[in-house]
Amino acid sequence: MKDINFKGKLVMIMGPPASGKSTLASEVHTELKKRNINSVFVGEAATDYIAEYGIPNSPNDQMVIFYKQLNKEKMFLDSKDYIICDSSSILNYFYFRSLFGSKLSNKDIASINHLQKEILKHINTIDEIFYVPAMSVYNEDDGIRFHNKNEIEKLGTWIKSYLEIENIKHIDLSNVDMVDRVESIIKSLIK
């Protein structure tokens, strides 16, 4: 019989493109599995969206991706001990917001407020957030990324600032060597 009070731990790896989020999340998931812990890896909804529809270039695209990601994150809450996400629905806010100009219409403001409200409601379901910065060296033409180095650095600054401004509890892995990040996350999760 399923425990109705059971809730898996929702774990987010957050950072800009080219930060190694996917690799890190996958390795954390694999390490949990090796320890016989009931874990699932949740990939980015944006990757599927881009494969099917191309680069998201409108607020509507980002809204669709946000809800797809949010649903993926919540899908395993009652069946897995750990849900390891290589992205976060929160990240869509930055892509979403960057698609508006500096002059906002009332509809723009309503859309932005709606997404911000949904994110803030969702924060309470997230158990751990780990921030990772962009790698210092990466291939801009890897067939996946559509951001240049300056855009990636800007996104990294926005993400980190947002977490701090909104007082969202997170662990900053910027000063943790890349080879030690998996174990650092595992230690934080399994206390």
PDB file of N, CA and C in Angstrom, residues 35 49 55 79 123 134 142 146 155 183:
ATOM      1  N   ARG A  35      23.814   3.162  -5.166  1.00  0.00           N
ATOM      2  CA  ARG A  35      23.604   3.002  -3.722  1.00  0.00           C
ATOM      3  C   ARG A  35      22.218   2.434  -3.417  1.00  0.00           C
ATOM      4  N   TYR A  49      11.531  20.206 -26.883  1.00  0.00           N
ATOM      5  CA  TYR A  49      10.811  21.261 -27.596  1.00  0.00           C
ATOM      6  C   TYR A  49      11.625  21.751 -28.794  1.00  0.00           C
ATOM      7  N   ILE A  55      14.248  26.516 -32.218  1.00  0.00           N
ATOM      8  CA  ILE A  55      14.640  27.393 -31.119  1.00  0.00           C
ATOM      9  C   ILE A  55      13.437  28.211 -30.640  1.00  0.00           C
ATOM     10  N   SER A  79       6.452   8.590  -6.331  1.00  0.00           N
ATOM     11  CA  SER A  79       6.945   7.241  -6.625  1.00  0.00           C
ATOM     12  C   SER A  79       8.466   7.082  -6.521  1.00  0.00           C
ATOM     13  N   ILE A 123       8.405  26.797  -5.738  1.00  0.00           N
ATOM     14  CA  ILE A 123       9.609  26.797  -4.895  1.00  0.00           C
ATOM     15  C   ILE A 123       9.409  25.924  -3.660  1.00  0.00           C
ATOM     16  N   ALA A 134      28.705  28.565 -15.532  1.00  0.00           N
ATOM     17  CA  ALA A 134      29.139  28.109 -16.852  1.00  0.00           C
ATOM     18  C   ALA A 134      30.588  27.647 -16.777  1.00  0.00           C
ATOM     19  N   ASP A 142      28.311  23.152 -30.615  1.00  0.00           N
ATOM     20  CA  ASP A 142      28.149  21.731 -30.335  1.00  0.00           C
ATOM     21  C   ASP A 142      26.840  21.171 -30.870  1.00  0.00           C
ATOM     22  N   PHE A 146      22.427  27.577 -28.466  1.00  0.00           N
ATOM     23  CA  PHE A 146      22.189  28.670 -29.394  1.00  0.00           C
ATOM     24  C   PHE A 146      22.529  30.011 -28.743  1.00  0.00           C
ATOM     25  N   LEU A 155      23.199  35.087 -18.461  1.00  0.00           N
ATOM     26  CA  LEU A 155      22.193  34.201 -17.877  1.00  0.00           C
ATOM     27  C   LEU A 155      22.655  33.662 -16.526  1.00  0.00           C
ATOM     28  N   GLU A 183      29.961  14.056  -5.572  1.00  0.00           N
ATOM     29  CA  GLU A 183      30.049  13.618  -4.179  1.00  0.00           C
ATOM     30  C   GLU A 183      29.555  14.700  -3.228  1.00  0.00           C
TER      31      GLU A 183
END
